[in-house]
Tab-separated table of C-alpha atoms and ligand atoms in Angstrom:
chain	number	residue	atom	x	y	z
A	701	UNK	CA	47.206	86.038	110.014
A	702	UNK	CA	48.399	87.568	106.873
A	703	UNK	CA	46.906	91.109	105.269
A	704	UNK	CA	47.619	92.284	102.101
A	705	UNK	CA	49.491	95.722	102.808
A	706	UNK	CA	50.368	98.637	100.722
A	707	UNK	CA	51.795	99.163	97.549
A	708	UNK	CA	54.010	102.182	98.509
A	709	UNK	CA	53.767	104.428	95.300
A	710	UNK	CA	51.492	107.487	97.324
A	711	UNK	CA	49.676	108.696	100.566
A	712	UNK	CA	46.955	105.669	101.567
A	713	UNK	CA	43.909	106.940	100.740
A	714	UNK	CA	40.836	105.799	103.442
A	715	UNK	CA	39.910	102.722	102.108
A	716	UNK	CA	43.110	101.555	102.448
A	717	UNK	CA	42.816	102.698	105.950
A	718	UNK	CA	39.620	101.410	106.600
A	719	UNK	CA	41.485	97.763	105.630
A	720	UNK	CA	44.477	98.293	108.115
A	721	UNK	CA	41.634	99.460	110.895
A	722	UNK	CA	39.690	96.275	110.510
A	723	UNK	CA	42.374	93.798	111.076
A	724	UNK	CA	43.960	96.001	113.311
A	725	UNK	CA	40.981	95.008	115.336
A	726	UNK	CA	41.016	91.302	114.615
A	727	UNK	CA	44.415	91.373	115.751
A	728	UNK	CA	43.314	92.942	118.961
A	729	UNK	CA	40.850	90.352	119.070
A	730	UNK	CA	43.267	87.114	118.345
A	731	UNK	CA	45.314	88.376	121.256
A	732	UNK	CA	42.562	88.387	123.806
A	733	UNK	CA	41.609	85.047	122.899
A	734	UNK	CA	44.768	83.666	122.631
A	735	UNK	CA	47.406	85.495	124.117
A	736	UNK	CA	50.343	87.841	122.217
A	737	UNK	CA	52.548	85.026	122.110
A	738	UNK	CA	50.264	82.732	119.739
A	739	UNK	CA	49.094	85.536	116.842
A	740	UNK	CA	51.654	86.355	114.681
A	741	UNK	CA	50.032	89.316	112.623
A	742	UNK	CA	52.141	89.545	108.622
A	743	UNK	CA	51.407	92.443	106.650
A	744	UNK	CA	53.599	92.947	103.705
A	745	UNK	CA	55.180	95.799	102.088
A	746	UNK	CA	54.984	96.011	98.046
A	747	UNK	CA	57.982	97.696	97.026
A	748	UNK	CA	58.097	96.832	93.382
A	749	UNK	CA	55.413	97.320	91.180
A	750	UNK	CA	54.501	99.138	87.630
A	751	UNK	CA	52.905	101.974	89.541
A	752	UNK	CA	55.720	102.415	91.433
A	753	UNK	CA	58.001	102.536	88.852
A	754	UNK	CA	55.644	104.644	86.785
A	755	UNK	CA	56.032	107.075	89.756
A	756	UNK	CA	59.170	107.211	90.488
A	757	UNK	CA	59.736	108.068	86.724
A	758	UNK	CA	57.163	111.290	87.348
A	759	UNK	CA	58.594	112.530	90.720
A	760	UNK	CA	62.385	112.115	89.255
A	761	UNK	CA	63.379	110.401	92.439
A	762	UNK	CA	65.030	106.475	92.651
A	763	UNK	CA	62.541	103.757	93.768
A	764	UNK	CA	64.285	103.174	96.818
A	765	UNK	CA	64.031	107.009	97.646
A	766	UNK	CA	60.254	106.418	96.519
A	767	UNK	CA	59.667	103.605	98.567
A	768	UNK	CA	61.023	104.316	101.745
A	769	UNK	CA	59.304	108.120	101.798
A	770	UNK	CA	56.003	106.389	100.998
A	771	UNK	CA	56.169	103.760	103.312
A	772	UNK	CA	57.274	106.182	106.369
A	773	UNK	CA	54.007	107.910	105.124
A	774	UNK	CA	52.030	104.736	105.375
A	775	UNK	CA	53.493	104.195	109.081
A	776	UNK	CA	52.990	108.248	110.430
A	777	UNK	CA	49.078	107.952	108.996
A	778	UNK	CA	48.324	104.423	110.646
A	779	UNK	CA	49.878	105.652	114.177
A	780	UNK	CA	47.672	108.611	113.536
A	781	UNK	CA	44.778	105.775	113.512
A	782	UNK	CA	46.456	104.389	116.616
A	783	UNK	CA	46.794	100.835	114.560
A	784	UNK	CA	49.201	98.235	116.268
A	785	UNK	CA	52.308	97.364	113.753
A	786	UNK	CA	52.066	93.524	112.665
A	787	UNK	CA	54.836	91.296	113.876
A	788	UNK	CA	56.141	91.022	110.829
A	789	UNK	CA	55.956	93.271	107.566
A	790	UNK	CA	58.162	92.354	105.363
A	791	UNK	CA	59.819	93.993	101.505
A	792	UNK	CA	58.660	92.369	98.474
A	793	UNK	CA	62.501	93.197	97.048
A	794	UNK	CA	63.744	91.447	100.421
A	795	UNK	CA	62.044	88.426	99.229
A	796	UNK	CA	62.362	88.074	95.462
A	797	UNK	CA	64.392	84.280	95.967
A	798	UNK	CA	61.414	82.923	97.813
A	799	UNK	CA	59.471	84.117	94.917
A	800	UNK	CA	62.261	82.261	92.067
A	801	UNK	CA	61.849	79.261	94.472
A	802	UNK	CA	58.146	79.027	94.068
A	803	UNK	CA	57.925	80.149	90.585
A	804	UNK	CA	60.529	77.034	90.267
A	805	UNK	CA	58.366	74.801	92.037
A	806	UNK	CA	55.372	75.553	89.390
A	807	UNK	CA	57.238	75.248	86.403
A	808	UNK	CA	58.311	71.246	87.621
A	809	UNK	CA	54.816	70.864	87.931
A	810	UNK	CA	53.776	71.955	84.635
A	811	UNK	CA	51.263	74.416	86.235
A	812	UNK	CA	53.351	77.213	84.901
A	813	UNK	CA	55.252	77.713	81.855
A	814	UNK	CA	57.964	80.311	80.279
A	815	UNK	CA	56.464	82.483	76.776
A	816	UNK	CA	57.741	85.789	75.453
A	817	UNK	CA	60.309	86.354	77.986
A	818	UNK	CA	57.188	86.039	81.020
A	819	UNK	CA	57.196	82.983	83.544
A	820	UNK	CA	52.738	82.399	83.460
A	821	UNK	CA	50.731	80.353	85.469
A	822	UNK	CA	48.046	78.328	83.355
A	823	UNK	CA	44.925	78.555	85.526
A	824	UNK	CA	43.428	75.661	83.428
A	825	UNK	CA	45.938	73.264	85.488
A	826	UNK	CA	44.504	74.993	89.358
A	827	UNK	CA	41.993	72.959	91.095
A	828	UNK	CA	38.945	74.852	92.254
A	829	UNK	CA	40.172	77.854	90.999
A	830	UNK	CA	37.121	80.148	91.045
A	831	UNK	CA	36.428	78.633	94.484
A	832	UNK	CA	36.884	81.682	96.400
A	833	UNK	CA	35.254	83.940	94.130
A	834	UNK	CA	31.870	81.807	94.310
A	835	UNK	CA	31.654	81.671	90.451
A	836	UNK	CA	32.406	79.655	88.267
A	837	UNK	CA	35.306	79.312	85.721
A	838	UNK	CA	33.434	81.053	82.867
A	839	UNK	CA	31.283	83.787	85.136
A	840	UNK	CA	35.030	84.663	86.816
A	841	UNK	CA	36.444	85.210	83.037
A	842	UNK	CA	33.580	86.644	81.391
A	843	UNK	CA	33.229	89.629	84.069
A	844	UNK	CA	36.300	91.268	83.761
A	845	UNK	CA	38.721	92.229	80.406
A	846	UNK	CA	41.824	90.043	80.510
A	847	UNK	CA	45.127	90.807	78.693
A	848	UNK	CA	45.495	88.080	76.328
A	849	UNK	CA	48.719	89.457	74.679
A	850	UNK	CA	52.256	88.662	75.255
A	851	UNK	CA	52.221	84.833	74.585
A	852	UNK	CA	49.463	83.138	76.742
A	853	UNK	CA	48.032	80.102	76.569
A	854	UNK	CA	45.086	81.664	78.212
A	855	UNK	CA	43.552	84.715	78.603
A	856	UNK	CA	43.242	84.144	81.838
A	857	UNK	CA	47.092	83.089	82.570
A	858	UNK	CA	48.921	85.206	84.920
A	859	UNK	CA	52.481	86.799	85.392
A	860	UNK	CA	54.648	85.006	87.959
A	861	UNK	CA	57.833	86.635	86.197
A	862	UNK	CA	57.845	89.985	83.429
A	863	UNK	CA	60.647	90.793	82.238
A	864	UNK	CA	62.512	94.595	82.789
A	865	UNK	CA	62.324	96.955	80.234
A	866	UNK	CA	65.834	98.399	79.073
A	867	UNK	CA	65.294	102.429	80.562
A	868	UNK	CA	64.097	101.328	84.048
A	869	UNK	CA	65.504	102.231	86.930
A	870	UNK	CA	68.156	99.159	88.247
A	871	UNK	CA	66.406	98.823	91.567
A	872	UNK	CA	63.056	97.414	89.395
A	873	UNK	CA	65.654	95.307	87.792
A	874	UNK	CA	66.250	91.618	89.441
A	875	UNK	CA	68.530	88.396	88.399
A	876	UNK	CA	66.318	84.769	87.708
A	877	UNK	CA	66.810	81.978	85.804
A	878	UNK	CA	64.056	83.188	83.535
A	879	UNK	CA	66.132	86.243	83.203
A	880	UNK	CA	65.969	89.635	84.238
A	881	UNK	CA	62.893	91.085	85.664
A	882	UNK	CA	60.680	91.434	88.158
A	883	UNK	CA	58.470	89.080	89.903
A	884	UNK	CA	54.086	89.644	89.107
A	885	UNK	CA	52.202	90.846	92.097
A	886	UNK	CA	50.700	87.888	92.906
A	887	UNK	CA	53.700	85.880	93.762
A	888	UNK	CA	54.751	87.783	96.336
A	889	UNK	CA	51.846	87.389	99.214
A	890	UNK	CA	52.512	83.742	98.431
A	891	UNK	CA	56.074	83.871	99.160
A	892	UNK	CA	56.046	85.779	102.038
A	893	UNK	CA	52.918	83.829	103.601
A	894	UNK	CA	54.924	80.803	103.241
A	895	UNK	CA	58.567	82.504	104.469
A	896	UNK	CA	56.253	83.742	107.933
A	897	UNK	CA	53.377	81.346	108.203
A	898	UNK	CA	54.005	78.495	106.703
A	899	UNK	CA	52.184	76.592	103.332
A	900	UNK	CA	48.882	76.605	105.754
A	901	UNK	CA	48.059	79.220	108.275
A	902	UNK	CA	44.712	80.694	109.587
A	903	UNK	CA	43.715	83.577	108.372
A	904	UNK	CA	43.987	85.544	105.376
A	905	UNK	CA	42.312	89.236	105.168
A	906	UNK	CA	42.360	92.207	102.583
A	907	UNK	CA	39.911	94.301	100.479
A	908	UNK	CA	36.897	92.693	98.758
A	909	UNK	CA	38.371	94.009	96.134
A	910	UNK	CA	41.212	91.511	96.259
A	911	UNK	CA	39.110	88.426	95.588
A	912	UNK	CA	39.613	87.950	92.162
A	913	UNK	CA	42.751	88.176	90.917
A	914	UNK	CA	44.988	88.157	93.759
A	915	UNK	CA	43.761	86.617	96.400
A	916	UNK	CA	42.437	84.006	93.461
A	917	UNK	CA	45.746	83.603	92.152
A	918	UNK	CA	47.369	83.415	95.709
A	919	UNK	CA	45.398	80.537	96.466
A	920	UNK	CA	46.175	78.805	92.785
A	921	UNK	CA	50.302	79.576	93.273
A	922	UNK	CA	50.432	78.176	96.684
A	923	UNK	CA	48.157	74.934	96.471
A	924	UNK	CA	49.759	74.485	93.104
A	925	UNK	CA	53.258	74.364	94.506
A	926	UNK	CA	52.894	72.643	98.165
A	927	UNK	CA	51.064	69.943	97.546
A	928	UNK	CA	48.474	69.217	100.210
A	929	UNK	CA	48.690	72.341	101.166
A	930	UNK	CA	45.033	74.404	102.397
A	931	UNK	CA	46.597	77.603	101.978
A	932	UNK	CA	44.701	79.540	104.122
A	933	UNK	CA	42.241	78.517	106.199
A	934	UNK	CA	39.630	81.359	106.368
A	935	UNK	CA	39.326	84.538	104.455
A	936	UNK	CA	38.484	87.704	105.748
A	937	UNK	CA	37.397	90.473	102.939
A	938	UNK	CA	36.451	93.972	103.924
A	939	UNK	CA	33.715	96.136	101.606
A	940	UNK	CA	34.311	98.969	99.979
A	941	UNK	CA	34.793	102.464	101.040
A	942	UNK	CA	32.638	104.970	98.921
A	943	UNK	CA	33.089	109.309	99.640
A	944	UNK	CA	29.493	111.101	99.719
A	945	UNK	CA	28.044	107.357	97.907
A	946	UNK	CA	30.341	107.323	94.835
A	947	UNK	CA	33.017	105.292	93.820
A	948	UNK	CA	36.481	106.878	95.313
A	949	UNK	CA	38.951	108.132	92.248
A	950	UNK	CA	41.270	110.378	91.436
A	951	UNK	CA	39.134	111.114	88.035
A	952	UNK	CA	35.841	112.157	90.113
A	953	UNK	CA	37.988	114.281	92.073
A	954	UNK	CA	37.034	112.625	95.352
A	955	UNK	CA	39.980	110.630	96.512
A	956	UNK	CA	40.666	111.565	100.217
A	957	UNK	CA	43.707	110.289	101.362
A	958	UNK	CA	44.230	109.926	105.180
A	959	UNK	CA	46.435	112.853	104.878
A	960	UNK	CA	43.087	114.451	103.983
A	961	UNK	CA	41.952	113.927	106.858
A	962	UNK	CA	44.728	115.411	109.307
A	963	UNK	CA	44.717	118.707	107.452
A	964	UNK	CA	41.585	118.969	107.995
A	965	UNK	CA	42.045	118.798	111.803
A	966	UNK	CA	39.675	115.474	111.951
A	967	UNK	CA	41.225	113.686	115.060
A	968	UNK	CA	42.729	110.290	114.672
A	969	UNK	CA	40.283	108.888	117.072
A	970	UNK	CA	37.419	110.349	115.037
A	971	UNK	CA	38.462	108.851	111.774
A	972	UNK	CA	39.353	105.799	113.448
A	973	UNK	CA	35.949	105.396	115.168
A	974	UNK	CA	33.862	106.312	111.800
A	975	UNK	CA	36.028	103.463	109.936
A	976	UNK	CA	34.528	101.007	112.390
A	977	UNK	CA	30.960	102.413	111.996
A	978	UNK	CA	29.973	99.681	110.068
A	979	UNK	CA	29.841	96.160	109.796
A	980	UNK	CA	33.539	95.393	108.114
A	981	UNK	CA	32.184	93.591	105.386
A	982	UNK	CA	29.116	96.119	104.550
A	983	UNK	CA	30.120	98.854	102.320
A	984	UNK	CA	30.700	102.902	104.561
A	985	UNK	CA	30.102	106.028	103.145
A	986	UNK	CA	32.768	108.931	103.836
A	987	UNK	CA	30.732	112.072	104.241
A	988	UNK	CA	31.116	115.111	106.570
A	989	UNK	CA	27.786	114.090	108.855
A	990	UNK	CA	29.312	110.820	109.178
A	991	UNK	CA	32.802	112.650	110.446
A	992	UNK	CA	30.797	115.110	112.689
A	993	UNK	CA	28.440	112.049	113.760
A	994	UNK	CA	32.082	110.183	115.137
A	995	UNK	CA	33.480	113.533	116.756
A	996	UNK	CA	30.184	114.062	118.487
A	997	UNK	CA	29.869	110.419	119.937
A	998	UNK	CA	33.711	110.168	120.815
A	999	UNK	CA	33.117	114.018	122.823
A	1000	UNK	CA	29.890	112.224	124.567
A	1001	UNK	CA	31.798	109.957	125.973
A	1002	UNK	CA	34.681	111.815	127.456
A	1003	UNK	CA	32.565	114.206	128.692
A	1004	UNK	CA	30.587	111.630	130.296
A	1005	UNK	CA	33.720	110.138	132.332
A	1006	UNK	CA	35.468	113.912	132.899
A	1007	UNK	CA	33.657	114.021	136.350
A	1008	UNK	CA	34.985	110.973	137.448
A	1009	UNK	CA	38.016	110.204	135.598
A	1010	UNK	CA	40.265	110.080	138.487
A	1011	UNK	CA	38.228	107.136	140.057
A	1012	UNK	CA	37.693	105.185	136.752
A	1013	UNK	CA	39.172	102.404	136.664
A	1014	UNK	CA	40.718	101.278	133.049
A	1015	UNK	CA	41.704	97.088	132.946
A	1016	UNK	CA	40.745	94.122	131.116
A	1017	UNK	CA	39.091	93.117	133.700
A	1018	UNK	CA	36.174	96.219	133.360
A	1019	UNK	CA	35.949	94.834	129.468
A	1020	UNK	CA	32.830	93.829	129.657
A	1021	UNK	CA	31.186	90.606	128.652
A	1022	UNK	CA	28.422	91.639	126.534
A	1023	UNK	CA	30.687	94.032	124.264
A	1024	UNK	CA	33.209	90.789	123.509
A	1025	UNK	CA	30.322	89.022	122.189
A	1026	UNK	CA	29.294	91.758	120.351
A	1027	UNK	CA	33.425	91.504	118.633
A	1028	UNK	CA	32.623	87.273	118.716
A	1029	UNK	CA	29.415	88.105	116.440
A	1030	UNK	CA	31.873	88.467	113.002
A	1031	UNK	CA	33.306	91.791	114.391
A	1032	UNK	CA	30.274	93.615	114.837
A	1033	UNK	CA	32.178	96.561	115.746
A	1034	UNK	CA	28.484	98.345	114.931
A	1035	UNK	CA	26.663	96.517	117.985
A	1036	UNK	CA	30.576	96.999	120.203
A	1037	UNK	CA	30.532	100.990	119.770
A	1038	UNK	CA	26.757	101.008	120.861
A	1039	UNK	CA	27.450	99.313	124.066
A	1040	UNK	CA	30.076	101.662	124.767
A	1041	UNK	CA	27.571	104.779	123.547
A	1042	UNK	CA	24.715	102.864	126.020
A	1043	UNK	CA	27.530	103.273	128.941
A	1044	UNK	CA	27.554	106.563	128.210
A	1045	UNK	CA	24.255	107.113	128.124
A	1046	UNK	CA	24.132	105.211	131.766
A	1047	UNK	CA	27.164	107.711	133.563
A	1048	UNK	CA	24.564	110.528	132.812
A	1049	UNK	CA	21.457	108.339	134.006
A	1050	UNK	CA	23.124	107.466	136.769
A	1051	UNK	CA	22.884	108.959	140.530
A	1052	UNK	CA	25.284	107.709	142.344
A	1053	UNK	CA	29.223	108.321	142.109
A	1054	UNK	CA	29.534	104.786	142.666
A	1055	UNK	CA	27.389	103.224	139.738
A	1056	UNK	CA	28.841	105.935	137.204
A	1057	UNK	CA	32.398	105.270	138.214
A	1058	UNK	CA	31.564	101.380	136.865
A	1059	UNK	CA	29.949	102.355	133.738
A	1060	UNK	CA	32.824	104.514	132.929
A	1061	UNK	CA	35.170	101.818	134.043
A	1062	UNK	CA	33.750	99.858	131.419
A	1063	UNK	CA	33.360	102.543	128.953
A	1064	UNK	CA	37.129	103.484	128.673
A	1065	UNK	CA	38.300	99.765	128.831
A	1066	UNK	CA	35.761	98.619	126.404
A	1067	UNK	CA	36.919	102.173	124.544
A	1068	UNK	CA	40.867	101.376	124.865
A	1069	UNK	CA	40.251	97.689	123.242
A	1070	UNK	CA	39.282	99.343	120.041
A	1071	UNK	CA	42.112	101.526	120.146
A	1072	UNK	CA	39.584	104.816	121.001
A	1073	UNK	CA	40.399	107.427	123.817
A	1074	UNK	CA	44.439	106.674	124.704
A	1075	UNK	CA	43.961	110.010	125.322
A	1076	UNK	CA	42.698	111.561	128.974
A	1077	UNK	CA	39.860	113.658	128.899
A	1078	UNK	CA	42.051	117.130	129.262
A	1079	UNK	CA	44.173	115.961	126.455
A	1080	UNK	CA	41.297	115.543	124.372
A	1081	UNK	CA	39.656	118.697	125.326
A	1082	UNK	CA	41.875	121.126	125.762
A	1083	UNK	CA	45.569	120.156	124.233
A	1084	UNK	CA	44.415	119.908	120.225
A	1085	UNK	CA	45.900	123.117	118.784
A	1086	UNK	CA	46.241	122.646	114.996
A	1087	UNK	CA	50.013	124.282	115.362
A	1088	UNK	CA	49.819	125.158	111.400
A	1089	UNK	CA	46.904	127.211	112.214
A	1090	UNK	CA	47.866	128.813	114.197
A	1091	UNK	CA	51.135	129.751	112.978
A	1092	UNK	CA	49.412	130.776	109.834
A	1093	UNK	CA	47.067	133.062	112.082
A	1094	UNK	CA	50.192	134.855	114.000
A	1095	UNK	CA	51.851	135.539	109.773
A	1096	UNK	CA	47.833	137.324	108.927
A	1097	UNK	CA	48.449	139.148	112.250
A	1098	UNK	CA	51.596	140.179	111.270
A	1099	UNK	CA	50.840	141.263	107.870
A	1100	UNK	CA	47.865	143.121	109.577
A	1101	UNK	CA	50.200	145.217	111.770
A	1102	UNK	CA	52.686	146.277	109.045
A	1103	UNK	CA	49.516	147.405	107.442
A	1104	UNK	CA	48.619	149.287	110.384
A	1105	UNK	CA	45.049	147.273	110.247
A	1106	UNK	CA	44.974	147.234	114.248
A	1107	UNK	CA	41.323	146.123	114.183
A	1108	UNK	CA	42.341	143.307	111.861
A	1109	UNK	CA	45.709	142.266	114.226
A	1110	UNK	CA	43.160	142.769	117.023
A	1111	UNK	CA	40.315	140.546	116.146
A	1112	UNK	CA	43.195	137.943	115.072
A	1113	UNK	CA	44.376	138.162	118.122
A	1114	UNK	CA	41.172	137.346	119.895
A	1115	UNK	CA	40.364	134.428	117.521
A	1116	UNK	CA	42.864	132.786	118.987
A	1117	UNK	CA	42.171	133.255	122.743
A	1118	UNK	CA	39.040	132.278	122.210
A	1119	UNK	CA	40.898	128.925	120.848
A	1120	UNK	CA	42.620	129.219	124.145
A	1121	UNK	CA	45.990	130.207	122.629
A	1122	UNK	CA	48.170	133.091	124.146
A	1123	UNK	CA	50.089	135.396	121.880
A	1124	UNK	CA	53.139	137.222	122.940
A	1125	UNK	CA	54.977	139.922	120.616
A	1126	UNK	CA	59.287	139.777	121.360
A	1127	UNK	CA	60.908	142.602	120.900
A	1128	UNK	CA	62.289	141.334	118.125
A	1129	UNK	CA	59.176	141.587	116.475
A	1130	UNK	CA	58.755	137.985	116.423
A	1131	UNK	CA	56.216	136.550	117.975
A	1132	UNK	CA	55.174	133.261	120.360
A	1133	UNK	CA	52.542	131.750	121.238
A	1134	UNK	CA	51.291	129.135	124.042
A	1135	UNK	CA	48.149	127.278	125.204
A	1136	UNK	CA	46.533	128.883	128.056
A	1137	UNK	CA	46.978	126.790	131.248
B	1817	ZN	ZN1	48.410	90.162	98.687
């Protein structure tokens, strides 16, 4: 399976996440069927791009300095969505001589051709090449606004290789026989498909909003260049991602990155369990009742096993039957989370020890196969301090004391045992602070 990854110029913002969430499950789901040693799970990294060079410009920093800060960024937030790393997830700028060799291949076949110091591919010469897209030639043109500058043949043509501009920074900078530049964005998910999987493989996933260009022009590159080959096999395209039913952008002020969500103190198990709320190819809305609706189910059902969570029992074996299908039924992660929430609702139905210790049995195994609750039940209720809070609670205190405000340092004071946090002054006149045990 190969997913489109990042383009490491920022912080992923959620619908990025909710992409990396829903093949994170796939992935889960490939290995139950067919064991860890036969998935092998690609997800690239794009290190060079105009963004990122348009960034790196802004922040005064290198693009490798860019690149690697962005990236670690990209790894903390999908741990903090308790997403499995792919077995592979390789640099565009590692791979830039798979790209030449491709980009070679198409220009012996006449599919692509060197104008205005740009390598092009001439999507007249691609068979099928709206195929993927479900329209046709002229509907796939005539809905969006191509470039036609820079020496095309036609509008629709697309960069395999631009070339560098003289003030950018060396690292966008790379040699070819077309001269100095940098490869287009399209050419790398086909060179690094073929380096891991091969000129055919079996899946291919990313955004719905990836159809058309790049997962068009992926397709066109790679059948262009091995003949015979089916690229790949299926596609898998996740919908959009709107916040409070609009459009997510930085110009309506609404883009909520996933850092977003971790200042906020939303738990990585509650974002994670709202991204799979939905049916992955449906659009989902980010609000805050659809946040408080996730941190309200996820509570349900650890409070529902806390009784008995000594006695449950957490295997493959307790995954049940009827919540795989539910996964089998195009990843109807919608139907999986309500069999879990029906287990739930069975622990509290139930009047024997014995029949609620199965139900939670199934609950948390069927729970831990989605990646939900890795945590036990007094980890989840009672160890999630927010230590910046808090820490920015003890500084009001202290201003409140050199201000003599002792009902102010007081009530402080109290907010926070009621949080379950224990304050102790030093005499130093610093002061520490501790969870109450
Ligand atoms: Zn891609």
């Amino acid at each position: 399976m190969y997913v489109c990854g990042p383009t490491v110029y920022d912080h992923p913002h959620i619908g990025n996440a909710r992409s990396v969430v829903v093949y994170d499950i796939l992935y889960r789901i490939l290995i139950k069927l067919f064991g860890k040693n036969h998935v092998i799970y690609v997800r690239n990294i794009t290190d060079i791009d105009d963004k990122i060079i348009d960034k790196a410009v802004q922040d005064e920093i290198t693009i490798a300095e860019l690149t690697k800060k962005t990236t670690e960024y990209f790894h903390q937030d999908m741990d903090y969505l308790s997403c499995l790393r792919p077995n592979f997830e390789p640099r565009a700028t590692d791979h830039v001589q798979d790209m030449i060799n491709i980009i070679d291949l198409l220009l012996a076949k006449e599919v692509a051709y060197k104008s205005a110091d740009h390598v092009y591919f001439d999507v007249t010469k691609a068979t099928d090449y709206a195929k993927l897209s479900g329209q046709s030639f002229d509907e796939l043109f005539n809905s969006v606004r191509i470039d036609s500058s820079e020496g095309k043949k036609n509008p629709g043509d697309f960069v395999l290789w631009k070339p560098a501009k003289v003030e950018e920074d060396v690292s966008a900078k790379f040699d070819s026989p077309y001269g100095v530049g940098r490869p287009g964005w399209h050419i790398e998910c086909s060179a690094m498909s073929h380096k891991f999987l091969g000129e055919t493989f079996d899946i291919h996933g990313g955004g719905v909003d990836l159809v058309f260009p790049h997962h068009t022009n992926e397709i066109a590159q790679s059948r262009s260049a091995f003949s015979g080959s089916e690229y790949a096999k299926t596609w898998v395209h996740n919908g959009f991602l709107t916040v409070n039913h609009e459009k997510m952008s930085k110009s309506l002020g609404n883009f909520t990155t996933v850092k977003d969500l971790i200042n906020k103190g939303i738990r990585g198990d509650v974002a994670r369990l709202f991204l799979l709320g939905n049916h992955y190819r449906k659009p989902l809305d980010y609000n805050d009742k659809a946040i408080n609706d996730a941190n309200q189910m996820i509570t349900y059902w650890y409070r529902a096993i806390e009784p008995i969570e000594a006695k449950t029992k957490c295997n493959e074996s307790q995954i049940s039957a009827e919540f795989m299908s539910a996964l089998f039924e195009d990843m109807n992660t919608h139907k999986a989370i309500k069999i879990i929430n029906d287990y739930a609702k069975e622990i509290y139905l139930s009047k024997t020890d014995d029949i609620k210790i199965e139900y939670a049995s199934k609950l948390l195994s069927c729970a831990r196969f989605i990646g939900l609750m890795n945590a036990s039940c007094k980890e989840w209720f009672y160890s999630h301090v927010d230590s910046d809070k808090v820490e920015k609670l003890i500084k009001e205190r202290k201003l409140a004391k050199e201000a003599k405000n002792w009902p102010l340092a007081d009530s402080i004071r109290n907010k926070l045992l009621n949080s379950d946090i224990v304050i102790e002054d030093k005499a130093d006149g610093s002061t520490t602070w501790k969870k109450k045990t």
